[in-house]
Short mmCIF file of C-alpha atoms in Angstrom, two decimals:
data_model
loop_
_atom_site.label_atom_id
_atom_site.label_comp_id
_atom_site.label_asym_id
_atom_site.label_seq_id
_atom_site.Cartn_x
_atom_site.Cartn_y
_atom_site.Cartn_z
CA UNK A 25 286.29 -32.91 150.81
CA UNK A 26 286.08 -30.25 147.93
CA UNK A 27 282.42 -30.34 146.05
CA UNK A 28 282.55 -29.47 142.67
CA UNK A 29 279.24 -28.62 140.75
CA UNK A 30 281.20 -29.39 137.33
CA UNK A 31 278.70 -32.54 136.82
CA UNK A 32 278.92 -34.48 133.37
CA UNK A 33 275.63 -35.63 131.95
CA UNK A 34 273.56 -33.75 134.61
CA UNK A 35 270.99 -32.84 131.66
CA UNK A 36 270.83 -36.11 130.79
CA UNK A 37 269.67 -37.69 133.95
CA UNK A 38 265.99 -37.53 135.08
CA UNK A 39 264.86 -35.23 137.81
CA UNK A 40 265.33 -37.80 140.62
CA UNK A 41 268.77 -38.57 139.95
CA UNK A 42 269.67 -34.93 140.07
CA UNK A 43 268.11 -34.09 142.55
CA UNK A 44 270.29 -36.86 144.63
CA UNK A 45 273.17 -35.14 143.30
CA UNK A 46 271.97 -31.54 144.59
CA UNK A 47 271.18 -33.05 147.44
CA UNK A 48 274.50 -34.54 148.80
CA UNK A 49 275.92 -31.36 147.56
CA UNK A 50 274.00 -29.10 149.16
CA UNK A 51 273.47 -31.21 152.16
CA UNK A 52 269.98 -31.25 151.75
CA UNK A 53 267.18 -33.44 154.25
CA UNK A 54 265.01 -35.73 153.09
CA UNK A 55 261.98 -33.31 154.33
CA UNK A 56 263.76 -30.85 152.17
CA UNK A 57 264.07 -32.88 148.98
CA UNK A 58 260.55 -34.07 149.41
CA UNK A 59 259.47 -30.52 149.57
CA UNK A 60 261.02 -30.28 146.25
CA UNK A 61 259.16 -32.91 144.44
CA UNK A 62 255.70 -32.43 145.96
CA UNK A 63 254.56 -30.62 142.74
CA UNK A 64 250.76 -30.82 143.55
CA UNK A 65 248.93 -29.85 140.05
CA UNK A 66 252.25 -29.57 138.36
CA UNK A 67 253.68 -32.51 137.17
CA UNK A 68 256.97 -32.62 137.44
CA UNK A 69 257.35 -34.56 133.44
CA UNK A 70 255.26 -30.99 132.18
CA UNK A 71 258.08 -29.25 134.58
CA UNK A 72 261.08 -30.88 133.25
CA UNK A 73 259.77 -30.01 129.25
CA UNK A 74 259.43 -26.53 130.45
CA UNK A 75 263.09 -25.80 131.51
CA UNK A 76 266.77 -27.26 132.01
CA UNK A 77 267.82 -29.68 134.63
CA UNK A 78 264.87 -29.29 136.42
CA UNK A 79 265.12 -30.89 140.57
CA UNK A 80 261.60 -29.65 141.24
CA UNK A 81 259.18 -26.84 141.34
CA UNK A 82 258.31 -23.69 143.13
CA UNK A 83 254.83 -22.93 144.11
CA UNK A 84 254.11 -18.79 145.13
CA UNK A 85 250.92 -17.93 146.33
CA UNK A 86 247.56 -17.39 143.96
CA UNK A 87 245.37 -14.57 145.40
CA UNK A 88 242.49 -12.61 143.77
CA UNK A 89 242.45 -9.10 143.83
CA UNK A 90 238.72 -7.95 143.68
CA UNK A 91 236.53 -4.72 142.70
CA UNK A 92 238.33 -4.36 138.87
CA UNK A 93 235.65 -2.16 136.41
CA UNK A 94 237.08 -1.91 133.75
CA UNK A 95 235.33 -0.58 130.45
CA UNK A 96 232.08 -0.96 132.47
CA UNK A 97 232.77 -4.91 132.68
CA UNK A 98 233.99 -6.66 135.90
CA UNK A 99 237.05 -8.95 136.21
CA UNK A 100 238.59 -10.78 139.31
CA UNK A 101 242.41 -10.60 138.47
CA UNK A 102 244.44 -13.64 139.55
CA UNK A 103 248.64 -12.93 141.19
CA UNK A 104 251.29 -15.03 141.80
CA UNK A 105 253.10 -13.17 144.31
CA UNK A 106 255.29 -13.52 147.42
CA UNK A 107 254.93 -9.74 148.55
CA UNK A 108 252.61 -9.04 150.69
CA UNK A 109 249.52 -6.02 150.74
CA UNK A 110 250.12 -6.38 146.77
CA UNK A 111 246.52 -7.89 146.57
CA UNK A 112 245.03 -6.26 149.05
CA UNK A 113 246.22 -2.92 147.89
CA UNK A 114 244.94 -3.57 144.46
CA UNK A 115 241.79 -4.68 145.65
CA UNK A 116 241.22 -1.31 147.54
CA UNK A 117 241.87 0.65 144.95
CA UNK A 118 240.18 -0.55 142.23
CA UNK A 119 236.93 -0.29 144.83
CA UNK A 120 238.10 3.37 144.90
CA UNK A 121 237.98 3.91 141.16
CA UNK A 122 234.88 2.08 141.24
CA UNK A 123 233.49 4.84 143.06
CA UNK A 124 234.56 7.26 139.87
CA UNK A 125 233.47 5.24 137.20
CA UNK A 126 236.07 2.35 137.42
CA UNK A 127 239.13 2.33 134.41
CA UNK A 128 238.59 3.40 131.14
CA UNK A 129 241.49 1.84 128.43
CA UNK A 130 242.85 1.38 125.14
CA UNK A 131 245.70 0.04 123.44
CA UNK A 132 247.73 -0.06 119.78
CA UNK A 133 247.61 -3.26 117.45
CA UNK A 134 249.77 -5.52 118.97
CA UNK A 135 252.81 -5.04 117.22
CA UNK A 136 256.34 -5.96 117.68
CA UNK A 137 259.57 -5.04 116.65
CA UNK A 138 262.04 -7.73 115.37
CA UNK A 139 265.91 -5.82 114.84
CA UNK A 140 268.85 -7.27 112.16
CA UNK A 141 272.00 -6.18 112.70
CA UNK A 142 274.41 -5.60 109.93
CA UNK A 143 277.71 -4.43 109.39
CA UNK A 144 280.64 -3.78 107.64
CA UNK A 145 278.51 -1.99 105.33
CA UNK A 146 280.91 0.35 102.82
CA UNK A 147 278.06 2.70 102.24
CA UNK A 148 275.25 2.56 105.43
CA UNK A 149 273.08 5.36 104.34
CA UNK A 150 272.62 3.71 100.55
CA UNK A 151 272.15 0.66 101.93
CA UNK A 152 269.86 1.82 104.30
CA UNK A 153 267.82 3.62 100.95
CA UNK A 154 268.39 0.18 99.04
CA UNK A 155 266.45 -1.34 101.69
CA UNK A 156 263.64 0.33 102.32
CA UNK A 157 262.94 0.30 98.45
CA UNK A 158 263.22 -3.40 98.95
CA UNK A 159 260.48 -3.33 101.55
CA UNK A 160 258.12 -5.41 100.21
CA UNK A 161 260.28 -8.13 98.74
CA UNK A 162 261.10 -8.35 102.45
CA UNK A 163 258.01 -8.29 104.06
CA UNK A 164 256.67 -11.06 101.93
CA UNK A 165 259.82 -13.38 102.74
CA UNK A 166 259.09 -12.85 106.65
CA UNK A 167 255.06 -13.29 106.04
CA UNK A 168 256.00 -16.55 104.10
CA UNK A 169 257.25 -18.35 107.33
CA UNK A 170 253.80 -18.10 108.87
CA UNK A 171 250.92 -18.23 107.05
CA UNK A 172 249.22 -19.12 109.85
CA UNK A 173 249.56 -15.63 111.64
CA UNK A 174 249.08 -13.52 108.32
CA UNK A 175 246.00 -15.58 107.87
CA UNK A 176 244.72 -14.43 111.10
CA UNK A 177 245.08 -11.11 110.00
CA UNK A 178 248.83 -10.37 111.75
CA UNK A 179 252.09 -10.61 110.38
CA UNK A 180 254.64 -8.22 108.73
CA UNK A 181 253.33 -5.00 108.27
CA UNK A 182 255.94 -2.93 108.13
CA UNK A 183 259.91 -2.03 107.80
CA UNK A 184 261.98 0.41 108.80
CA UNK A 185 265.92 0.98 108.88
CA UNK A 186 268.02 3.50 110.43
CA UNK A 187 272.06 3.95 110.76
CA UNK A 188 273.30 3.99 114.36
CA UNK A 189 276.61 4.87 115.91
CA UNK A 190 278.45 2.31 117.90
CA UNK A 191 282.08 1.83 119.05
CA UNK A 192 282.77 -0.76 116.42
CA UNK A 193 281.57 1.88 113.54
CA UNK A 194 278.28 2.52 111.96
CA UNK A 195 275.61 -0.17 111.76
CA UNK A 196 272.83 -0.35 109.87
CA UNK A 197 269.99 -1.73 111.57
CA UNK A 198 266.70 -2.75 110.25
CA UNK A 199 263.56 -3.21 112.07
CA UNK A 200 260.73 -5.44 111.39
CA UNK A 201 257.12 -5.07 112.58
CA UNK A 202 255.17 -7.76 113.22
CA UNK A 203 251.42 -7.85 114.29
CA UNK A 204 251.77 -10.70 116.44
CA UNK A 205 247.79 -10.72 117.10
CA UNK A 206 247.12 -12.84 120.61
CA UNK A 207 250.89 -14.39 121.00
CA UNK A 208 253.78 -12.27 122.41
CA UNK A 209 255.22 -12.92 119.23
CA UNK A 210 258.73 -13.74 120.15
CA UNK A 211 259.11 -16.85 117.91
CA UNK A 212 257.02 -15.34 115.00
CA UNK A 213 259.34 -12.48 115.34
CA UNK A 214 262.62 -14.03 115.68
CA UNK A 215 262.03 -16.51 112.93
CA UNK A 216 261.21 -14.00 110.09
CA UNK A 217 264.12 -11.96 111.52
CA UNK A 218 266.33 -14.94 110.18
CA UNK A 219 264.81 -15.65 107.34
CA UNK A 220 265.26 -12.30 105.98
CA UNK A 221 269.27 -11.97 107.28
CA UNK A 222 270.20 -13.06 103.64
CA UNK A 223 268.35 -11.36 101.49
CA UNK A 224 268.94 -7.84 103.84
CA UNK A 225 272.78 -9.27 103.36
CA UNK A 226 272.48 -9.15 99.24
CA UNK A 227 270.74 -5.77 99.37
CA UNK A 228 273.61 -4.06 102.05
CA UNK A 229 277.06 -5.92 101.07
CA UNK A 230 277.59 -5.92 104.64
CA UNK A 231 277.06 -8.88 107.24
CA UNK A 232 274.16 -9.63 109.87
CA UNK A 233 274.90 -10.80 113.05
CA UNK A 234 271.69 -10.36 115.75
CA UNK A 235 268.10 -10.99 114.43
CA UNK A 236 266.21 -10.85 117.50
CA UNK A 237 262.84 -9.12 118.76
CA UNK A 238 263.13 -5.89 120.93
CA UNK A 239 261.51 -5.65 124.09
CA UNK A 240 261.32 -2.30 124.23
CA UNK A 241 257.33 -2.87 122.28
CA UNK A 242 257.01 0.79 121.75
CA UNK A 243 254.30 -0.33 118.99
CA UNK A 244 252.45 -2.27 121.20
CA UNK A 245 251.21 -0.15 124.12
CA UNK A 246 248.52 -0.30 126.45
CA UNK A 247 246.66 2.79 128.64
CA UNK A 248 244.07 3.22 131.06
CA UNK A 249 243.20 6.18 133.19
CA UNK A 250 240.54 6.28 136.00
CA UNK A 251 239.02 9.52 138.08
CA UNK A 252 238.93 9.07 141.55
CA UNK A 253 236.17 10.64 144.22
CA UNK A 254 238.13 12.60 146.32
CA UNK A 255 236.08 11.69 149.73
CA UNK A 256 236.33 7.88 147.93
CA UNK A 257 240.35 8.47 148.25
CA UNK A 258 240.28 9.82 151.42
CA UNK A 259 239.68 13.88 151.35
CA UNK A 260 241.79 17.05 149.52
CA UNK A 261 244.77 16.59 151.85
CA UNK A 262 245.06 12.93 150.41
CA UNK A 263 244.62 14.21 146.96
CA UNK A 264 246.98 16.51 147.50
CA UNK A 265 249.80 14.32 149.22
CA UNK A 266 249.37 11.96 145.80
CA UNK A 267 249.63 14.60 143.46
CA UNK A 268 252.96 15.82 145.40
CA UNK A 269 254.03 11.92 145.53
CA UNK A 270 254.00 11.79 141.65
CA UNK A 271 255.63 14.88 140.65
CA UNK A 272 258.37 13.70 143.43
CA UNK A 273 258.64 10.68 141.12
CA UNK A 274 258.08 12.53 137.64
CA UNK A 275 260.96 14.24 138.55
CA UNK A 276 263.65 12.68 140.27
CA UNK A 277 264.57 8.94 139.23
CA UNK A 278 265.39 7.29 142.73
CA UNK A 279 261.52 8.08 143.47
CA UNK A 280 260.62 7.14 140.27
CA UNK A 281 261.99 3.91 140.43
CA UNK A 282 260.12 3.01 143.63
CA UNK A 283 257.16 4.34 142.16
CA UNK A 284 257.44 1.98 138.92
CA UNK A 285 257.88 -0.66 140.86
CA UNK A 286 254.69 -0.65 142.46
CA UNK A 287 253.25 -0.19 139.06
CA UNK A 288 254.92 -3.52 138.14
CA UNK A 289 254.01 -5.63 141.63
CA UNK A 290 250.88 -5.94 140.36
CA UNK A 291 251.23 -6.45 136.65
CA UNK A 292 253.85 -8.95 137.36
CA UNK A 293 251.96 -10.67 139.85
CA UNK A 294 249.09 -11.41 137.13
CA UNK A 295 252.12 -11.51 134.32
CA UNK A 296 253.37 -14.53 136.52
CA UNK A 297 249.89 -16.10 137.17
CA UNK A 298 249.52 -16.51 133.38
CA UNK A 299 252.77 -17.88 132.86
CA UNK A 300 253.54 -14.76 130.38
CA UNK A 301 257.59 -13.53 130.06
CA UNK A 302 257.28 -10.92 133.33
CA UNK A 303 261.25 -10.29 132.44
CA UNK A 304 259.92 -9.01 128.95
CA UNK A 305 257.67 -6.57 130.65
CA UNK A 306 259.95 -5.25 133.35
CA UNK A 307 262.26 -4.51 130.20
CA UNK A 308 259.87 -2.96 128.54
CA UNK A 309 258.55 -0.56 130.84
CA UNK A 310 261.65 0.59 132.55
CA UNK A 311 263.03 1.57 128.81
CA UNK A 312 259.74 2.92 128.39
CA UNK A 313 260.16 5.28 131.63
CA UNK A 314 263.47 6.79 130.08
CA UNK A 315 262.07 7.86 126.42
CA UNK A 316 261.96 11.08 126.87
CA UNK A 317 265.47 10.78 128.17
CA UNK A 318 265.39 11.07 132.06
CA UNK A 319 263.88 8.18 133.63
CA UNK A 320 260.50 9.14 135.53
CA UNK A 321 256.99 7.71 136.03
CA UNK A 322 255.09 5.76 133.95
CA UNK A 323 251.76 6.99 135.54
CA UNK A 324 250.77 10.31 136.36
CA UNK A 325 248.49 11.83 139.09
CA UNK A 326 246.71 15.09 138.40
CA UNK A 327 243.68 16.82 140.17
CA UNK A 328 240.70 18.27 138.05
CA UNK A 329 238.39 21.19 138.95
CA UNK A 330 236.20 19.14 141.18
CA UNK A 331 239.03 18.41 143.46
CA UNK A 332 239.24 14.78 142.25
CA UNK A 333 242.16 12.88 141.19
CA UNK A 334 242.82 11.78 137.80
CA UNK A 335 245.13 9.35 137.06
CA UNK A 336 246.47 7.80 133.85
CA UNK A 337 249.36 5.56 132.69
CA UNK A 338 250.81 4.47 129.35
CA UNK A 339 253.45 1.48 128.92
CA UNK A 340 254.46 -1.13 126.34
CA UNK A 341 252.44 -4.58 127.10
CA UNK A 342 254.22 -7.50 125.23
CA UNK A 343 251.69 -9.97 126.47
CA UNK A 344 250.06 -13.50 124.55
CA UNK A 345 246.79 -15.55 125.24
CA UNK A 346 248.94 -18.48 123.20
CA UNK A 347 252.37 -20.27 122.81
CA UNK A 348 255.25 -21.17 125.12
CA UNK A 349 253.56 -22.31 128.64
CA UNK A 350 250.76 -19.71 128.49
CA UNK A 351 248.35 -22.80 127.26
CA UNK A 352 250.37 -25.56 128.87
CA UNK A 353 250.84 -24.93 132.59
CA UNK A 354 247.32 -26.17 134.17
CA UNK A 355 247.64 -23.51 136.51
CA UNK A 356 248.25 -20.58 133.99
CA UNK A 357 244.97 -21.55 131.87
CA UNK A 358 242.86 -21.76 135.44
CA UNK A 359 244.02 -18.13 135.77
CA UNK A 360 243.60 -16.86 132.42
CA UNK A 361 240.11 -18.75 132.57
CA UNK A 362 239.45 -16.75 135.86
CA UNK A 363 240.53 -13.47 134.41
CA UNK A 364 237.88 -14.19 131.61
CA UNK A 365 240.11 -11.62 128.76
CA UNK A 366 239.38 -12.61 124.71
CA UNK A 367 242.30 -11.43 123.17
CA UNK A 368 246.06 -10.17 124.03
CA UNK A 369 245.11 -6.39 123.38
CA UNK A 370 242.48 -6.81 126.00
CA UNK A 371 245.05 -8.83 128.20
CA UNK A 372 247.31 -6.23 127.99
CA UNK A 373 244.32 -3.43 128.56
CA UNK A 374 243.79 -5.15 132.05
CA UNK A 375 247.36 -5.16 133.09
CA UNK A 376 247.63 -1.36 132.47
CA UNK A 377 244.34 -1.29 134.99
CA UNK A 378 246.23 -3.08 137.34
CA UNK A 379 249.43 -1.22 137.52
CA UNK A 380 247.63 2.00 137.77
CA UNK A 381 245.65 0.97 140.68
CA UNK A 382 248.60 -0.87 142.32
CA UNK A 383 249.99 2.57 142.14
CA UNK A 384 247.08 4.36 143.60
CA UNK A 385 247.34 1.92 146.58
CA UNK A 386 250.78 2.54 146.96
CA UNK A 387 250.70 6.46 146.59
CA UNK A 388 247.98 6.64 148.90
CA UNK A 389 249.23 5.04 151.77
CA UNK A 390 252.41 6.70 151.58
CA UNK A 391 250.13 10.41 151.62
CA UNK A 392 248.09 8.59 154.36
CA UNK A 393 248.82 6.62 156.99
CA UNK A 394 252.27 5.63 155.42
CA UNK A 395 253.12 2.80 153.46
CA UNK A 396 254.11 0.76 156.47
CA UNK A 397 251.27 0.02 158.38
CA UNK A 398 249.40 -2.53 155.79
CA UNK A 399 252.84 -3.72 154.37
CA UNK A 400 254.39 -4.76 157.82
CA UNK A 401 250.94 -6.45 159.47
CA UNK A 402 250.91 -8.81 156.54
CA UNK A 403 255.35 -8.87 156.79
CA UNK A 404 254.68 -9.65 160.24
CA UNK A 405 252.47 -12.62 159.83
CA UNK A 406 255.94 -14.01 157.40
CA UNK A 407 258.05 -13.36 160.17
CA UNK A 408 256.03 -15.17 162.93
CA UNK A 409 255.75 -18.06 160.75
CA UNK A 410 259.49 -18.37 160.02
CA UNK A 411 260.27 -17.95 163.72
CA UNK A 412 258.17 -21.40 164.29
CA UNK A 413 254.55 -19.87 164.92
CA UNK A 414 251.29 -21.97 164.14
CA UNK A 415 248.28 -21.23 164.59
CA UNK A 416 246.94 -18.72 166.45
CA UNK A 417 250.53 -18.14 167.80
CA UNK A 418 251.23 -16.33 164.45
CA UNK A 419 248.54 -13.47 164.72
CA UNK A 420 249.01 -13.21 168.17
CA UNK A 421 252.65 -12.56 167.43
CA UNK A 422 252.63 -10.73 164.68
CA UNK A 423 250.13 -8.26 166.06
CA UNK A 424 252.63 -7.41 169.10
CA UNK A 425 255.33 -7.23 166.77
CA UNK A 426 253.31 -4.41 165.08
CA UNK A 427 252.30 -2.88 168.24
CA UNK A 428 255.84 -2.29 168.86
CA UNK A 429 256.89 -1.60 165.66
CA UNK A 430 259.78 -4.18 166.45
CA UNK A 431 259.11 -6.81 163.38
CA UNK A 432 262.05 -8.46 163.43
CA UNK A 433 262.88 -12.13 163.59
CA UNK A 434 264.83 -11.64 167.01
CA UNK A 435 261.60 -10.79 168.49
CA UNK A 436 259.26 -12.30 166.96
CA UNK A 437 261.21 -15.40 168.53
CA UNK A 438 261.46 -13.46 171.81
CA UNK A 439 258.04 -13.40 172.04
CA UNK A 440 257.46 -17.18 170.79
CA UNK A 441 259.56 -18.27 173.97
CA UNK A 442 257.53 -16.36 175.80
CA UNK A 443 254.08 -18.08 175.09
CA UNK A 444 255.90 -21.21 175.10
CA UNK A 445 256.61 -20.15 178.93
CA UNK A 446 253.36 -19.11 179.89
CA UNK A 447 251.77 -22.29 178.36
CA UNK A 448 249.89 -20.95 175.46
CA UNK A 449 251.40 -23.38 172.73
#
């Protein structure tokens, strides 16, 4: 019999009844659907507010990475991540950097850009003159629809416009900045977008279609940098072998983004763990890696005339202590509460940390011993377990499996059957 997931009223019904639906589509067990609703400190009535059609949830796993100095103050930073050697990675590095100093950062005012889009404008250029005389007739319509935020000391600061070429003519685009203070600033930013459309439409003649906020937060960026010992990182030749990693990454953008994204496993592991936009961030910094019009890396790795390494990193941080489920999901405020930051600029501070030492862990096991060896221990243990290993069974395993640098799923099983023969279940 044909299935067909065209399913009136599914939104409608609660998550139980759907997930009997999915369930004799999918062909589902009833260990699997009860695996599904065991939601354990998340309710499922908080997860069915949060999104759509909602059948369940999906834990990850919350580790600590330990050792963070940063600005002479210490910080245990919580991830949400699958990956493994992520945490541990971090973890070692930032106990490197420790040995230099630990990470020194700063960041911009945390401001955002919100984008209208108009067209059909007879005369872009004027228009684009007409508004920026109007720009503070505009600002104060988008810092009348929140007080709350200009009272805080945030809101519309600024406005810029600029005429773009596109296949459907010249546009004229004009850009909103918004100090968003401790929220991301997506619905702050998005709402004065709109409530400016008409007025922008008066001053142009022409029409607005988007009014949306950018990700690319080129306003609101974060930095840290750190000096590293080199006997702390493991001698010259390891200095050297990182230094020659990054300007293989500076350089070409196949390495480069490999290299980002080992900036981003940790930053989205903590992005995730506070129930921040990690999709926002990954957009962010990848259109931050191509500025300068070549995509490369968002760190960089230098040596100074000690024979240390220096290492330093600069990307957009869109990041909020408040709104959407940042303050609702129980385990998102445990982790924020655990991370101990004040404010979204110091949020945002940390995160750079992290992705620069994520990096340094990264770079120097692949000057080292090679990125492998930690990565595929910890793979190992996943593979033992999804071959049917408890226990002790799953070290014991996964430790052969490494021995023979044969971690695969065939063998891990292999070698299952083969303590299931000799007894030792």
């Amino acid at each position: 019999m044909n299935k067909s997931s065209s399913i009136s009223g599914f939104h409608k019904l609660n998550p139980s009844e759907r997930l009997s639906l999915v369930k004799e589509f999918a062909g589902l067990s009833d260990e699997e659907c009860s695996l599904l609703q065991n939601t354990g400190s998340f309710p499922m009535e908080m997860a069915n507010r949060m999104i759509e059609n909602v059948i369940g949830v999906f834990p990850l796993p919350l580790g600590i990475a330990v050792n963070f100095l940063i600005n002479k103050r210490d910080y245990l930073i919580p991830m949400a991540i699958e990956e493994p050697s992520v945490v541990a990675a971090a973890s070692y590095a930032a106990k490197m950097v420790r040995d230099g100093g630990g990470f020194f950062t700063s960041s911009t005012p945390p401001v955002m850009i919100g984008q209208i889009q108009i067209v059909n404008v007879k005369d872009p250029y004027g228009s684009r003159m007409r508004v920026i005389q109007s720009k503070d007739e505009i600002m104060k319509k988008a810092n009348d629809q929140d007080p709350v935020l200009v009272s805080a000391g945030g809101g519309a600061k600024d406005l810029d416009a600029k005429v773009i070429n596109t296949t459907k003519g010249p546009m004229l685009i004009v850009e909103l900045h918004v100090d968003c203070r401790d929220a991301m600033g997506a619905n702050a930013v998005n709402t004065m977008a709109e409530a400016v459309a008409p007025m922008i439409e008066r001053i142009t003649g022409g029409r607005v279609y988007l009014r949306i906020i950018s990700n690319l937060a080129v306003k609101r960026l974060v930095r840290a940098s750190c000096v590293v010992p080199k006997d702390a990182v493991g001698g010259e030749e390891v200095v050297e072998g990182i230094v020659n990693a990054y300007a293989f990454a500076a350089a070409d953008p196949y390495r480069a983004a490999t290299h980002n994204k080992g900036i981003l496993n940790g930053i989205i592991g903590v992005i995730v763990a506070t129930c921040n936009d990690h999709r926002a961030i990954e957009a962010g910094a990848h259109a931050y890696a191509v500025k300068n019009g070549h995509y490369t890396a968002l760190s960089t790795w230098e040596k100074n005339e000690k024979g240390d390494l220096v290492g330093s990193i600069e990307l957009p941080m869109a990041v909020g202590l408040i709104g959407g489920a940042v303050r609702t999901h129980p385990i998102a405020k445990i982790a924020l509460k655990i991370l101990g930051v004040k404010t979204a600029n110091e949020f945002g501070e940390v995160l750079a940390a992290v992705g620069l030492a994520q990096n340094l862990g990264a770079l120097r096991a692949l000057a080292s011993e090679g990125i492998q060896r930690g990565h595929m221990s910890l793979h190992a243990r996943n593979i033992a377990v999804a071959a049917g290993a408890t226990g002790d069974l799953i070290d014991l395993v996964a430790e052969k499996m490494v021995q023979e640098k044969k971690i695969r799923m065939d063998r891990a099983k292999e070698l299952l059957d083969q303590q299931h023969k000799s007894g030792k279940t």
